[in-house]
DNA sequence: CCCCTGACGGGCG
DNA sequence: TCGCCCGCCAGGG
């Protein structure tokens, strides 16, 4: 329906966040802050989490690969039960006590990986 | 229009 | 080293 919008204004950085999350390789994880920093909103990691909330509704977004800075499955509750952990383990990511094992080792930083 | 909450992060005590 | 508080941005009541 021809919304005739002069410019979509990128639909906010939400799509940008999803695009980054979609590029996260299997077996790798990243943090909200890393994505926020890559987008330039490093001070507002919360917004990344907010985008994830919308991403969950859209599906097709491996939001389970996005955890907080300590590698804890902070958004696990939003997946329902231990769905997030199961998805991560299926990706080859070991999770223990709601936390990613060797998080620092498998951490995927978009500011570095996508900088290439 | 004002107030509160939220999947975070960093600083200070 | 652990714990508490403030800051950012946007949506909902």
PDB file of C-alpha atoms (C1' of nucleotides) in Angstrom:
ATOM      1  CA  UNK A   1       0.000   0.000   0.000  1.00  0.00           C
ATOM      2  CA  UNK A   2       2.049   2.886  -1.000  1.00  0.00           C
ATOM      3  CA  UNK A   3       2.830   4.377   2.261  1.00  0.00           C
ATOM      4  CA  UNK A   4       4.647   7.003   0.248  1.00  0.00           C
ATOM      5  CA  UNK A   5       7.248   7.355   2.904  1.00  0.00           C
ATOM      6  CA  UNK A   6       9.868   9.863   1.757  1.00  0.00           C
ATOM      7  CA  UNK A   7      12.529   7.759   3.430  1.00  0.00           C
ATOM      8  CA  UNK A   8      12.238   4.645   5.561  1.00  0.00           C
ATOM      9  CA  UNK A   9      14.837   5.992   7.929  1.00  0.00           C
ATOM     10  CA  UNK A  10      16.337   2.484   8.070  1.00  0.00           C
ATOM     11  CA  UNK A  11      13.595   1.433  10.463  1.00  0.00           C
ATOM     12  CA  UNK A  12      15.970   2.310  13.261  1.00  0.00           C
ATOM     13  CA  UNK A  13      19.079   0.330  13.978  1.00  0.00           C
ATOM     14  CA  UNK A  14      16.930  -2.695  14.749  1.00  0.00           C
ATOM     15  CA  UNK A  15      17.442  -4.114  11.276  1.00  0.00           C
ATOM     16  CA  UNK A  16      21.104  -3.304  11.547  1.00  0.00           C
ATOM     17  CA  UNK A  17      21.359  -5.298  14.754  1.00  0.00           C
ATOM     18  CA  UNK A  18      19.546  -8.223  13.169  1.00  0.00           C
ATOM     19  CA  UNK A  19      21.888  -8.085  10.200  1.00  0.00           C
ATOM     20  CA  UNK A  20      24.894  -8.360  12.506  1.00  0.00           C
ATOM     21  CA  UNK A  21      23.362 -11.152  14.571  1.00  0.00           C
ATOM     22  CA  UNK A  22      22.549 -13.044  11.386  1.00  0.00           C
ATOM     23  CA  UNK A  23      26.241 -12.944  10.480  1.00  0.00           C
ATOM     24  CA  UNK A  24      27.325 -14.608  13.700  1.00  0.00           C
ATOM     25  CA  UNK A  25      28.989 -17.887  12.688  1.00  0.00           C
ATOM     26  CA  UNK A  26      27.755 -21.132  14.168  1.00  0.00           C
ATOM     27  CA  UNK A  27      29.569 -22.059  17.330  1.00  0.00           C
ATOM     28  CA  UNK A  28      30.291 -18.429  18.107  1.00  0.00           C
ATOM     29  CA  UNK A  29      28.648 -15.932  20.429  1.00  0.00           C
ATOM     30  CA  UNK A  30      28.782 -12.198  20.980  1.00  0.00           C
ATOM     31  CA  UNK A  31      27.647  -9.677  23.522  1.00  0.00           C
ATOM     32  CA  UNK A  32      25.106  -6.873  23.402  1.00  0.00           C
ATOM     33  CA  UNK A  33      27.829  -4.355  24.125  1.00  0.00           C
ATOM     34  CA  UNK A  34      29.962  -5.619  21.230  1.00  0.00           C
ATOM     35  CA  UNK A  35      27.108  -5.134  18.787  1.00  0.00           C
ATOM     36  CA  UNK A  36      26.186  -1.797  20.301  1.00  0.00           C
ATOM     37  CA  UNK A  37      29.780  -0.658  20.019  1.00  0.00           C
ATOM     38  CA  UNK A  38      29.909  -1.792  16.394  1.00  0.00           C
ATOM     39  CA  UNK A  39      26.773   0.207  15.648  1.00  0.00           C
ATOM     40  CA  UNK A  40      28.158   3.187  17.477  1.00  0.00           C
ATOM     41  CA  UNK A  41      25.704   3.068  20.345  1.00  0.00           C
ATOM     42  CA  UNK A  42      28.143   1.429  22.719  1.00  0.00           C
ATOM     43  CA  UNK A  43      26.657   3.353  25.602  1.00  0.00           C
ATOM     44  CA  UNK A  44      23.246   1.867  24.969  1.00  0.00           C
ATOM     45  CA  UNK A  45      23.672  -1.867  25.006  1.00  0.00           C
ATOM     46  CA  UNK A  46      20.134  -1.995  26.326  1.00  0.00           C
ATOM     47  CA  UNK A  47      18.803  -0.963  22.954  1.00  0.00           C
ATOM     48  CA  UNK A  48      20.467  -4.003  21.427  1.00  0.00           C
ATOM     49  CA  UNK A  49      18.581  -6.195  23.847  1.00  0.00           C
ATOM     50  CA  UNK A  50      15.428  -4.320  22.932  1.00  0.00           C
ATOM     51  CA  UNK A  51      16.118  -5.058  19.280  1.00  0.00           C
ATOM     52  CA  UNK A  52      16.541  -8.694  20.188  1.00  0.00           C
ATOM     53  CA  UNK A  53      13.092  -8.644  21.671  1.00  0.00           C
ATOM     54  CA  UNK A  54      11.723  -7.564  18.309  1.00  0.00           C
ATOM     55  CA  UNK A  55      14.017 -10.051  16.592  1.00  0.00           C
ATOM     56  CA  UNK A  56      12.497 -12.865  18.575  1.00  0.00           C
ATOM     57  CA  UNK A  57       9.120 -11.975  17.123  1.00  0.00           C
ATOM     58  CA  UNK A  58      10.594 -11.923  13.630  1.00  0.00           C
ATOM     59  CA  UNK A  59      12.449 -15.224  14.156  1.00  0.00           C
ATOM     60  CA  UNK A  60      15.150 -16.033  11.581  1.00  0.00           C
ATOM     61  CA  UNK A  61      17.446 -14.265  14.052  1.00  0.00           C
ATOM     62  CA  UNK A  62      19.823 -16.496  16.077  1.00  0.00           C
ATOM     63  CA  UNK A  63      19.363 -14.354  19.156  1.00  0.00           C
ATOM     64  CA  UNK A  64      20.619 -17.235  21.287  1.00  0.00           C
ATOM     65  CA  UNK A  65      24.131 -16.369  20.115  1.00  0.00           C
ATOM     66  CA  UNK A  66      23.847 -12.988  21.801  1.00  0.00           C
ATOM     67  CA  UNK A  67      24.575 -12.917  25.507  1.00  0.00           C
ATOM     68  CA  UNK A  68      25.684 -10.298  27.990  1.00  0.00           C
ATOM     69  CA  UNK A  69      29.290  -9.280  28.624  1.00  0.00           C
ATOM     70  CA  UNK A  70      29.963 -12.132  31.059  1.00  0.00           C
ATOM     71  CA  UNK A  71      28.568 -14.743  28.685  1.00  0.00           C
ATOM     72  CA  UNK A  72      25.467 -15.318  30.762  1.00  0.00           C
ATOM     73  CA  UNK A  73      22.232 -16.287  29.011  1.00  0.00           C
ATOM     74  CA  UNK A  74      20.445 -13.202  30.236  1.00  0.00           C
ATOM     75  CA  UNK A  75      17.718 -13.587  27.613  1.00  0.00           C
ATOM     76  CA  UNK A  76      17.171 -17.244  28.307  1.00  0.00           C
ATOM     77  CA  UNK A  77      13.889 -16.532  30.045  1.00  0.00           C
ATOM     78  CA  UNK A  78      12.568 -14.968  26.837  1.00  0.00           C
ATOM     79  CA  UNK A  79      13.119 -18.167  24.883  1.00  0.00           C
ATOM     80  CA  UNK A  80      11.018 -20.202  27.224  1.00  0.00           C
ATOM     81  CA  UNK A  81      12.545 -22.808  29.505  1.00  0.00           C
ATOM     82  CA  UNK A  82      16.057 -23.753  28.457  1.00  0.00           C
ATOM     83  CA  UNK A  83      15.393 -23.291  24.747  1.00  0.00           C
ATOM     84  CA  UNK A  84      18.248 -20.812  24.419  1.00  0.00           C
ATOM     85  CA  UNK A  85      20.720 -23.215  25.992  1.00  0.00           C
ATOM     86  CA  UNK A  86      19.581 -26.060  23.769  1.00  0.00           C
ATOM     87  CA  UNK A  87      20.015 -23.948  20.664  1.00  0.00           C
ATOM     88  CA  UNK A  88      23.496 -22.907  21.747  1.00  0.00           C
ATOM     89  CA  UNK A  89      24.542 -26.465  22.509  1.00  0.00           C
ATOM     90  CA  UNK A  90      23.202 -27.458  19.123  1.00  0.00           C
ATOM     91  CA  UNK A  91      25.518 -24.840  17.653  1.00  0.00           C
ATOM     92  CA  UNK A  92      28.365 -26.508  19.480  1.00  0.00           C
ATOM     93  CA  UNK A  93      28.517 -23.950  22.255  1.00  0.00           C
ATOM     94  CA  UNK A  94      28.824 -25.504  25.670  1.00  0.00           C
ATOM     95  CA  UNK A  95      26.637 -23.914  28.302  1.00  0.00           C
ATOM     96  CA  UNK A  96      27.008 -24.489  32.008  1.00  0.00           C
ATOM     97  CA  UNK A  97      25.005 -22.962  34.805  1.00  0.00           C
ATOM     98  CA  UNK A  98      23.229 -20.620  32.339  1.00  0.00           C
ATOM     99  CA  UNK A  99      26.605 -19.353  31.232  1.00  0.00           C
ATOM    100  CA  UNK A 100      28.642 -19.891  28.056  1.00  0.00           C
ATOM    101  CA  UNK A 101      31.786 -21.921  28.698  1.00  0.00           C
ATOM    102  CA  UNK A 102      34.983 -20.317  27.403  1.00  0.00           C
ATOM    103  CA  UNK A 103      32.935 -17.299  26.373  1.00  0.00           C
ATOM    104  CA  UNK A 104      36.020 -15.138  25.899  1.00  0.00           C
ATOM    105  CA  UNK A 105      37.507 -17.833  23.692  1.00  0.00           C
ATOM    106  CA  UNK A 106      34.581 -18.202  21.298  1.00  0.00           C
ATOM    107  CA  UNK A 107      33.506 -14.603  21.505  1.00  0.00           C
ATOM    108  CA  UNK A 108      32.765 -13.107  18.074  1.00  0.00           C
ATOM    109  CA  UNK A 109      33.379  -9.382  17.909  1.00  0.00           C
ATOM    110  CA  UNK A 110      31.673  -7.696  14.901  1.00  0.00           C
ATOM    111  CA  UNK A 111      33.895  -4.642  15.344  1.00  0.00           C
ATOM    112  CA  UNK A 112      36.814  -6.917  14.467  1.00  0.00           C
ATOM    113  CA  UNK A 113      35.396  -9.725  12.338  1.00  0.00           C
ATOM    114  CA  UNK A 114      33.281  -7.432  10.156  1.00  0.00           C
ATOM    115  CA  UNK A 115      36.075  -4.887   9.984  1.00  0.00           C
ATOM    116  CA  UNK A 116      37.944  -7.114   7.588  1.00  0.00           C
TER     117      UNK A 116
ATOM    118  C1'  DC B   1       2.417  14.882  28.748  1.00  0.00           C
ATOM    119  C1'  DC B   2       4.783  12.348  32.623  1.00  0.00           C
ATOM    120  C1'  DC B   3       6.562   8.119  34.742  1.00  0.00           C
ATOM    121  C1'  DC B   4       8.363   3.427  34.611  1.00  0.00           C
ATOM    122  C1'  DT B   5      10.482  -0.520  32.808  1.00  0.00           C
ATOM    123  C1'  DG B   6      13.897  -3.129  30.148  1.00  0.00           C
ATOM    124  C1'  DA B   7      17.478  -9.521  26.772  1.00  0.00           C
ATOM    125  C1'  DC B   8      23.304  -4.042  29.470  1.00  0.00           C
ATOM    126  C1'  DG B   9      27.567  -1.855  30.758  1.00  0.00           C
ATOM    127  C1'  DG B  10      30.775   0.747  33.303  1.00  0.00           C
ATOM    128  C1'  DG B  11      32.142   3.317  37.409  1.00  0.00           C
ATOM    129  C1'  DC B  12      32.491   3.980  42.379  1.00  0.00           C
ATOM    130  C1'  DG B  13      32.486   2.606  47.376  1.00  0.00           C
TER     131       DG B  13
ATOM    132  C1'  DT C   1      36.582  -8.694  44.901  1.00  0.00           C
ATOM    133  C1'  DC C   2      31.733  -8.019  45.360  1.00  0.00           C
ATOM    134  C1'  DG C   3      27.744  -4.998  45.402  1.00  0.00           C
ATOM    135  C1'  DC C   4      25.116  -0.910  44.356  1.00  0.00           C
ATOM    136  C1'  DC C   5      23.965   3.063  41.388  1.00  0.00           C
ATOM    137  C1'  DC C   6      23.699   5.818  37.333  1.00  0.00           C
ATOM    138  C1'  DG C   7      23.403   6.442  32.370  1.00  0.00           C
ATOM    139  C1'  DC C   8      21.242   5.510  27.320  1.00  0.00           C
ATOM    140  C1'  DC C   9      17.074   5.027  24.046  1.00  0.00           C
ATOM    141  C1'  DA C  10      12.660   3.774  23.129  1.00  0.00           C
ATOM    142  C1'  DG C  11       8.033   1.868  23.953  1.00  0.00           C
ATOM    143  C1'  DG C  12       3.936   1.375  26.846  1.00  0.00           C
ATOM    144  C1'  DG C  13       0.473   2.825  30.449  1.00  0.00           C
TER     145       DG C  13
END
